[in-house]
């Protein structure tokens, strides 16, 4: 709900454009979009003169069916003649929804982008610094145990080593996700051209961590090389790399910890209102449990980060405020507290 509020806050801050697209990358089961749509519906009078549409980038046919059921009650039509959107429907609240296989298929226009636990699932290259220079970490068959895999270092430099290691790199072990770089560049180009904003929420770090590649199976840690294809593989998002890949086309804010972002967005007040409006003990306990899961530093509070891409004009130079000829400054960006312009 607070993410939905964030988008509306940005829409207001940029002068309430006549239309906006909400574009989610990898929407999972569709629950986050569903919650955001509920917020949009609650604020329908505010959005009454705005043409809102939902655009979901989803490659999995199975997940798109689950999303369609969640968001439209299953009322969707496949769209074989349309080369871009493969599925179309209308949300339970009357907002048009389209499904795409690629971000490039989403039509241009003022858009808000959402990537929640999206970038951490993309494939990575791993590199290790050695006495002979950088070497790529590769996967090989273990000669001693033929049905098992093992990690090995490339005998010499690889094309990936030549292209993906930054000259100023100080770590001795690095993970790079080139696909994330390409997607961020596309988002930055779109925001620069058409306006809008992108919000990224994910596990990650700001260019400080090294080996974060891990597997999960049934919510437990699982050896990434055992029984390939049966576990979720993930690597923490390197936000410093994403920032670099915007190539200055947009301003960036963050990463900041999830608990800071949600506190700045007013989660405490929201919790109080929900607690006051709920009568039964079970709901009370569920709300407090959910709050703890989101905010506790030992749980999701510190493990999850928020990062935003915005047009440069949204973060005007603070020094200009003191000049009499300047117009009134734009409101600060919700959720990020004091603006740490990077």
CSV table of C-alpha atoms in Angstrom, one decimal:
chain,number,residue,atom,x,y,z
A,1,UNK,CA,0.0,0.0,0.0
A,2,UNK,CA,2.8,2.4,0.9
A,3,UNK,CA,4.5,1.7,-2.5
A,4,UNK,CA,1.2,2.6,-4.2
A,5,UNK,CA,1.2,5.9,-2.1
A,6,UNK,CA,4.8,6.5,-3.3
A,7,UNK,CA,3.8,6.4,-7.0
A,8,UNK,CA,0.8,8.8,-6.3
A,9,UNK,CA,3.1,11.1,-4.4
A,10,UNK,CA,5.5,11.3,-7.4
A,11,UNK,CA,2.6,11.7,-9.8
A,12,UNK,CA,1.4,14.8,-7.7
A,13,UNK,CA,5.0,16.1,-7.4
A,14,UNK,CA,5.4,16.2,-11.2
A,15,UNK,CA,2.2,18.1,-11.8
A,16,UNK,CA,-0.4,15.3,-12.1
A,17,UNK,CA,0.1,14.3,-15.8
A,18,UNK,CA,-3.1,13.3,-17.6
A,19,UNK,CA,-2.0,9.6,-17.8
A,20,UNK,CA,0.4,7.2,-16.2
A,21,UNK,CA,1.4,3.6,-16.8
A,22,UNK,CA,2.4,1.4,-13.8
A,23,UNK,CA,4.9,-1.2,-15.2
A,24,UNK,CA,5.9,-4.1,-12.9
A,25,UNK,CA,8.8,-6.3,-13.9
A,26,UNK,CA,8.3,-10.0,-12.8
A,27,UNK,CA,5.1,-9.5,-10.8
A,28,UNK,CA,5.2,-12.9,-9.1
A,29,UNK,CA,1.7,-13.9,-8.1
A,30,UNK,CA,0.4,-10.3,-8.6
A,31,UNK,CA,-0.3,-9.6,-5.0
A,32,UNK,CA,1.8,-6.4,-4.9
A,33,UNK,CA,0.0,-4.9,-8.0
A,34,UNK,CA,-3.3,-6.0,-6.4
A,35,UNK,CA,-2.5,-4.0,-3.2
A,36,UNK,CA,-1.4,-1.0,-5.3
A,37,UNK,CA,-4.6,-1.1,-7.3
A,38,UNK,CA,-6.6,-1.1,-4.0
A,39,UNK,CA,-4.8,2.1,-3.0
A,40,UNK,CA,-5.5,3.6,-6.5
A,41,UNK,CA,-9.2,2.7,-6.0
A,42,UNK,CA,-9.3,4.2,-2.5
A,43,UNK,CA,-7.9,7.4,-4.0
A,44,UNK,CA,-10.2,7.2,-7.1
A,45,UNK,CA,-11.4,10.8,-6.7
A,46,UNK,CA,-7.8,12.1,-6.8
A,47,UNK,CA,-7.1,10.0,-9.9
A,48,UNK,CA,-10.4,10.7,-11.6
A,49,UNK,CA,-9.0,12.8,-14.4
A,50,UNK,CA,-5.9,10.5,-14.9
A,51,UNK,CA,-5.8,7.7,-17.4
A,52,UNK,CA,-4.2,4.9,-15.4
A,53,UNK,CA,-3.1,1.5,-17.0
A,54,UNK,CA,-1.2,-1.5,-15.7
A,55,UNK,CA,1.6,-3.2,-17.7
A,56,UNK,CA,3.1,-6.4,-16.5
A,57,UNK,CA,6.4,-7.8,-17.9
A,58,UNK,CA,6.1,-11.6,-17.3
A,59,UNK,CA,7.8,-14.4,-19.2
A,60,UNK,CA,6.1,-17.3,-17.4
A,61,UNK,CA,2.8,-18.5,-18.8
A,62,UNK,CA,2.0,-20.2,-15.5
A,63,UNK,CA,2.6,-17.0,-13.5
A,64,UNK,CA,0.7,-14.8,-15.9
A,65,UNK,CA,-2.4,-17.1,-15.4
A,66,UNK,CA,-2.1,-16.7,-11.6
A,67,UNK,CA,-1.7,-12.9,-11.9
A,68,UNK,CA,-4.7,-12.7,-14.2
A,69,UNK,CA,-6.8,-14.6,-11.7
A,70,UNK,CA,-5.7,-12.4,-8.9
A,71,UNK,CA,-6.1,-9.1,-10.7
A,72,UNK,CA,-9.0,-9.6,-13.0
A,73,UNK,CA,-10.8,-12.7,-11.6
A,74,UNK,CA,-9.6,-14.5,-14.7
A,75,UNK,CA,-11.3,-12.2,-17.3
A,76,UNK,CA,-8.5,-11.9,-19.8
A,77,UNK,CA,-8.1,-12.4,-23.5
A,78,UNK,CA,-5.1,-13.7,-25.3
A,79,UNK,CA,-3.9,-11.4,-28.0
A,80,UNK,CA,-2.2,-13.4,-30.8
A,81,UNK,CA,-2.6,-10.6,-33.4
A,82,UNK,CA,-0.9,-8.0,-31.1
A,83,UNK,CA,2.9,-8.6,-31.4
A,84,UNK,CA,3.6,-6.7,-28.1
A,85,UNK,CA,1.0,-7.6,-25.4
A,86,UNK,CA,0.2,-11.3,-25.3
A,87,UNK,CA,-2.6,-11.0,-22.8
A,88,UNK,CA,-5.1,-8.2,-22.0
A,89,UNK,CA,-7.7,-7.7,-19.3
A,90,UNK,CA,-9.4,-5.3,-17.0
A,91,UNK,CA,-8.8,-5.2,-13.2
A,92,UNK,CA,-11.6,-5.7,-10.7
A,93,UNK,CA,-11.4,-2.0,-10.2
A,94,UNK,CA,-11.8,-1.2,-13.9
A,95,UNK,CA,-8.2,-0.5,-14.9
A,96,UNK,CA,-6.8,-2.0,-18.1
A,97,UNK,CA,-4.0,-4.5,-17.7
A,98,UNK,CA,-1.6,-5.8,-20.4
A,99,UNK,CA,1.0,-8.6,-20.2
A,100,UNK,CA,4.4,-8.5,-22.1
A,101,UNK,CA,7.4,-10.7,-22.4
A,102,UNK,CA,9.9,-7.9,-22.7
A,103,UNK,CA,10.2,-4.4,-21.3
A,104,UNK,CA,10.8,-3.1,-24.8
A,105,UNK,CA,7.3,-4.2,-25.8
A,106,UNK,CA,5.7,-1.9,-23.2
A,107,UNK,CA,4.4,1.2,-25.1
A,108,UNK,CA,6.3,4.5,-24.4
A,109,UNK,CA,4.8,7.2,-22.2
A,110,UNK,CA,4.9,8.6,-18.7
A,111,UNK,CA,5.5,5.5,-16.6
A,112,UNK,CA,6.2,4.3,-13.1
A,113,UNK,CA,8.3,1.2,-13.0
A,114,UNK,CA,8.4,-1.4,-10.1
A,115,UNK,CA,11.0,-4.1,-9.7
A,116,UNK,CA,10.4,-5.9,-6.4
A,117,UNK,CA,12.6,-9.0,-5.9
A,118,UNK,CA,13.3,-8.9,-9.7
A,119,UNK,CA,17.0,-8.1,-10.2
A,120,UNK,CA,18.2,-10.7,-7.6
A,121,UNK,CA,16.9,-13.5,-9.7
A,122,UNK,CA,18.8,-12.6,-12.9
A,123,UNK,CA,22.0,-14.6,-13.9
A,124,UNK,CA,25.4,-13.3,-12.8
A,125,UNK,CA,29.0,-13.7,-13.8
A,126,UNK,CA,31.5,-14.3,-10.9
A,127,UNK,CA,35.1,-13.1,-10.9
A,128,UNK,CA,38.1,-13.7,-8.7
A,129,UNK,CA,41.2,-11.6,-8.4
A,130,UNK,CA,44.4,-13.8,-8.6
A,131,UNK,CA,48.1,-13.1,-8.8
A,132,UNK,CA,47.8,-13.4,-12.6
A,133,UNK,CA,44.9,-10.9,-12.8
A,134,UNK,CA,41.1,-11.3,-12.9
A,135,UNK,CA,39.7,-14.8,-13.6
A,136,UNK,CA,36.1,-15.8,-14.2
A,137,UNK,CA,34.6,-18.4,-11.9
A,138,UNK,CA,33.1,-21.1,-14.1
A,139,UNK,CA,31.1,-24.3,-13.5
A,140,UNK,CA,32.7,-27.6,-14.4
A,141,UNK,CA,32.0,-31.4,-13.9
A,142,UNK,CA,34.0,-32.8,-11.0
A,143,UNK,CA,36.4,-35.4,-12.4
A,144,UNK,CA,36.5,-37.3,-9.1
A,145,UNK,CA,32.6,-37.4,-8.9
A,146,UNK,CA,31.3,-37.3,-12.4
A,147,UNK,CA,27.6,-36.7,-11.4
A,148,UNK,CA,28.6,-33.6,-9.4
A,149,UNK,CA,29.5,-30.0,-10.4
A,150,UNK,CA,32.3,-27.8,-9.1
A,151,UNK,CA,33.5,-24.2,-9.4
A,152,UNK,CA,36.8,-23.6,-11.3
A,153,UNK,CA,38.7,-20.5,-12.3
A,154,UNK,CA,39.2,-19.8,-16.0
A,155,UNK,CA,42.8,-20.6,-17.0
A,156,UNK,CA,43.1,-17.2,-18.6
A,157,UNK,CA,41.1,-14.0,-19.0
A,158,UNK,CA,37.6,-14.4,-20.6
A,159,UNK,CA,35.6,-11.9,-22.7
A,160,UNK,CA,33.4,-11.3,-19.6
A,161,UNK,CA,36.6,-10.5,-17.5
A,162,UNK,CA,37.7,-8.0,-20.2
A,163,UNK,CA,34.2,-6.3,-20.3
A,164,UNK,CA,32.6,-6.4,-16.9
A,165,UNK,CA,35.3,-5.6,-14.4
A,166,UNK,CA,35.4,-1.9,-13.6
A,167,UNK,CA,39.0,-0.4,-13.7
A,168,UNK,CA,38.5,1.1,-10.2
A,169,UNK,CA,37.4,-2.2,-8.6
A,170,UNK,CA,38.9,-2.7,-5.2
A,171,UNK,CA,37.2,-6.0,-4.2
A,172,UNK,CA,39.0,-9.3,-4.8
A,173,UNK,CA,35.7,-11.2,-5.7
A,174,UNK,CA,33.0,-9.6,-7.8
A,175,UNK,CA,29.5,-10.6,-9.1
A,176,UNK,CA,28.2,-8.8,-12.2
A,177,UNK,CA,24.7,-9.0,-13.7
A,178,UNK,CA,25.0,-7.7,-17.2
A,179,UNK,CA,21.2,-8.3,-17.9
A,180,UNK,CA,20.4,-6.0,-14.9
A,181,UNK,CA,22.6,-3.3,-16.5
A,182,UNK,CA,20.8,-3.6,-19.8
A,183,UNK,CA,17.4,-3.3,-18.1
A,184,UNK,CA,18.4,-0.4,-16.0
A,185,UNK,CA,19.7,1.4,-19.1
A,186,UNK,CA,16.3,0.8,-20.8
A,187,UNK,CA,14.4,2.2,-17.8
A,188,UNK,CA,16.8,5.2,-17.5
A,189,UNK,CA,16.3,6.0,-21.2
A,190,UNK,CA,12.5,5.8,-20.9
A,191,UNK,CA,12.4,8.0,-17.8
A,192,UNK,CA,14.7,10.5,-19.4
A,193,UNK,CA,12.5,10.6,-22.6
A,194,UNK,CA,9.0,10.2,-21.2
A,195,UNK,CA,9.2,11.1,-17.5
A,196,UNK,CA,8.0,9.0,-14.5
A,197,UNK,CA,10.1,7.1,-12.0
A,198,UNK,CA,11.4,3.6,-11.1
A,199,UNK,CA,11.4,2.0,-7.7
A,200,UNK,CA,13.6,-1.1,-7.1
A,201,UNK,CA,13.2,-3.1,-3.9
A,202,UNK,CA,15.6,-6.0,-3.4
A,203,UNK,CA,18.3,-7.7,-1.4
A,204,UNK,CA,21.5,-5.9,-2.1
A,205,UNK,CA,24.5,-3.7,-1.3
A,206,UNK,CA,26.2,-0.6,-2.6
A,207,UNK,CA,29.3,-2.2,-4.2
A,208,UNK,CA,30.6,-3.6,-0.9
A,209,UNK,CA,29.8,-7.3,-0.9
A,210,UNK,CA,31.6,-10.1,-2.7
A,211,UNK,CA,30.3,-13.7,-2.7
A,212,UNK,CA,26.5,-13.5,-2.3
A,213,UNK,CA,25.4,-16.3,-4.8
A,214,UNK,CA,23.2,-18.8,-3.0
A,215,UNK,CA,20.4,-21.3,-3.5
A,216,UNK,CA,17.1,-21.7,-1.6
A,217,UNK,CA,14.9,-24.8,-1.6
A,218,UNK,CA,11.8,-25.0,0.6
A,219,UNK,CA,12.9,-21.7,2.3
A,220,UNK,CA,16.2,-23.3,3.4
A,221,UNK,CA,19.7,-22.7,2.1
A,222,UNK,CA,20.7,-25.2,-0.7
A,223,UNK,CA,24.0,-25.9,-2.4
A,224,UNK,CA,23.8,-24.0,-5.7
A,225,UNK,CA,25.6,-26.8,-7.6
A,226,UNK,CA,23.4,-29.7,-6.3
A,227,UNK,CA,20.4,-30.9,-8.3
A,228,UNK,CA,20.4,-27.9,-10.7
A,229,UNK,CA,16.9,-26.7,-11.6
A,230,UNK,CA,15.3,-27.7,-8.3
A,231,UNK,CA,16.2,-24.6,-6.2
A,232,UNK,CA,15.8,-20.8,-6.4
A,233,UNK,CA,19.1,-19.2,-7.2
A,234,UNK,CA,19.8,-15.6,-6.1
A,235,UNK,CA,22.6,-13.1,-5.8
A,236,UNK,CA,22.4,-9.7,-4.0
A,237,UNK,CA,21.9,-6.7,-6.3
A,238,UNK,CA,24.9,-4.4,-6.6
A,239,UNK,CA,23.2,-1.0,-6.5
A,240,UNK,CA,26.5,0.8,-7.3
A,241,UNK,CA,26.5,-1.1,-10.6
A,242,UNK,CA,22.9,-0.1,-11.4
A,243,UNK,CA,23.7,3.5,-10.6
A,244,UNK,CA,26.7,3.3,-13.0
A,245,UNK,CA,24.6,1.7,-15.7
A,246,UNK,CA,22.1,4.7,-15.7
A,247,UNK,CA,25.0,6.5,-17.3
A,248,UNK,CA,23.8,9.8,-15.9
A,249,UNK,CA,20.5,9.7,-17.8
A,250,UNK,CA,18.5,9.8,-14.5
A,251,UNK,CA,19.2,10.8,-11.0
A,252,UNK,CA,19.3,8.0,-8.4
A,253,UNK,CA,18.3,7.8,-4.8
A,254,UNK,CA,19.4,5.1,-2.3
A,255,UNK,CA,19.9,2.4,-1.7
A,256,UNK,CA,18.3,2.8,1.8
A,257,UNK,CA,17.2,0.1,4.2
A,258,UNK,CA,13.6,-1.0,3.9
A,259,UNK,CA,12.8,0.0,7.5
A,260,UNK,CA,14.0,3.5,6.8
A,261,UNK,CA,12.0,3.8,3.6
A,262,UNK,CA,8.8,2.5,5.2
A,263,UNK,CA,9.3,4.6,8.3
A,264,UNK,CA,9.7,7.7,6.0
A,265,UNK,CA,6.5,6.6,4.2
A,266,UNK,CA,4.5,6.6,7.4
A,267,UNK,CA,4.2,2.9,8.2
A,268,UNK,CA,3.8,3.5,11.9
A,269,UNK,CA,0.8,5.7,11.4
A,270,UNK,CA,-0.6,3.3,8.9
A,271,UNK,CA,-0.2,0.4,11.4
A,272,UNK,CA,-2.0,2.5,14.2
A,273,UNK,CA,-5.0,3.1,11.8
A,274,UNK,CA,-5.2,-0.5,10.8
A,275,UNK,CA,-5.0,-1.7,14.5
A,276,UNK,CA,-7.8,0.8,15.5
A,277,UNK,CA,-10.0,-0.4,12.6
A,278,UNK,CA,-9.6,-4.1,13.3
A,279,UNK,CA,-11.6,-5.7,16.1
A,280,UNK,CA,-10.5,-9.3,16.4
A,281,UNK,CA,-7.3,-10.5,18.1
A,282,UNK,CA,-6.2,-12.6,15.2
A,283,UNK,CA,-6.0,-9.6,12.8
A,284,UNK,CA,-4.2,-7.6,15.5
A,285,UNK,CA,-1.6,-10.3,15.8
A,286,UNK,CA,-1.3,-10.7,12.0
A,287,UNK,CA,-0.7,-7.0,11.6
A,288,UNK,CA,2.0,-6.8,14.3
A,289,UNK,CA,3.7,-10.0,12.9
A,290,UNK,CA,3.7,-8.5,9.4
A,291,UNK,CA,5.0,-5.1,10.7
A,292,UNK,CA,7.8,-7.0,12.6
A,293,UNK,CA,8.7,-9.0,9.4
A,294,UNK,CA,9.0,-5.8,7.4
A,295,UNK,CA,10.7,-3.6,9.9
A,296,UNK,CA,12.9,-5.8,12.2
A,297,UNK,CA,16.6,-5.3,11.3
A,298,UNK,CA,17.2,-9.0,11.8
A,299,UNK,CA,14.3,-9.9,9.4
A,300,UNK,CA,13.5,-7.9,6.3
A,301,UNK,CA,14.2,-4.4,7.8
A,302,UNK,CA,17.9,-4.3,7.0
A,303,UNK,CA,18.1,-7.1,4.3
A,304,UNK,CA,15.9,-5.3,1.8
A,305,UNK,CA,16.8,-2.1,0.1
A,306,UNK,CA,15.0,0.6,-1.8
A,307,UNK,CA,16.5,2.4,-4.8
A,308,UNK,CA,14.9,4.9,-7.1
A,309,UNK,CA,15.5,6.4,-10.6
A,310,UNK,CA,14.0,9.8,-11.2
A,311,UNK,CA,14.3,12.5,-13.9
A,312,UNK,CA,17.1,15.0,-13.0
A,313,UNK,CA,14.6,17.9,-12.7
A,314,UNK,CA,13.0,16.1,-9.8
A,315,UNK,CA,16.1,16.8,-7.7
A,316,UNK,CA,16.9,20.4,-8.5
A,317,UNK,CA,20.3,21.6,-7.1
A,318,UNK,CA,19.5,22.7,-3.5
A,319,UNK,CA,21.8,25.7,-3.9
A,320,UNK,CA,19.3,27.2,-6.4
A,321,UNK,CA,16.7,27.5,-3.6
A,322,UNK,CA,18.6,30.6,-2.4
A,323,UNK,CA,18.3,32.4,-5.7
A,324,UNK,CA,15.4,34.8,-5.8
A,325,UNK,CA,14.6,34.1,-9.5
A,326,UNK,CA,14.1,30.4,-8.9
A,327,UNK,CA,10.6,29.0,-8.8
A,328,UNK,CA,9.4,27.2,-5.6
A,329,UNK,CA,11.4,24.0,-5.2
A,330,UNK,CA,9.7,20.6,-5.9
A,331,UNK,CA,8.6,18.6,-2.9
A,332,UNK,CA,11.2,16.1,-1.6
A,333,UNK,CA,10.9,12.5,-2.8
A,334,UNK,CA,8.8,10.5,-0.4
A,335,UNK,CA,10.4,7.6,1.4
A,336,UNK,CA,14.0,8.8,1.0
A,337,UNK,CA,14.0,11.3,3.8
A,338,UNK,CA,16.9,13.7,3.3
A,339,UNK,CA,17.9,13.6,-0.3
A,340,UNK,CA,21.2,11.9,-0.8
A,341,UNK,CA,21.8,12.8,-4.5
A,342,UNK,CA,24.2,10.4,-6.1
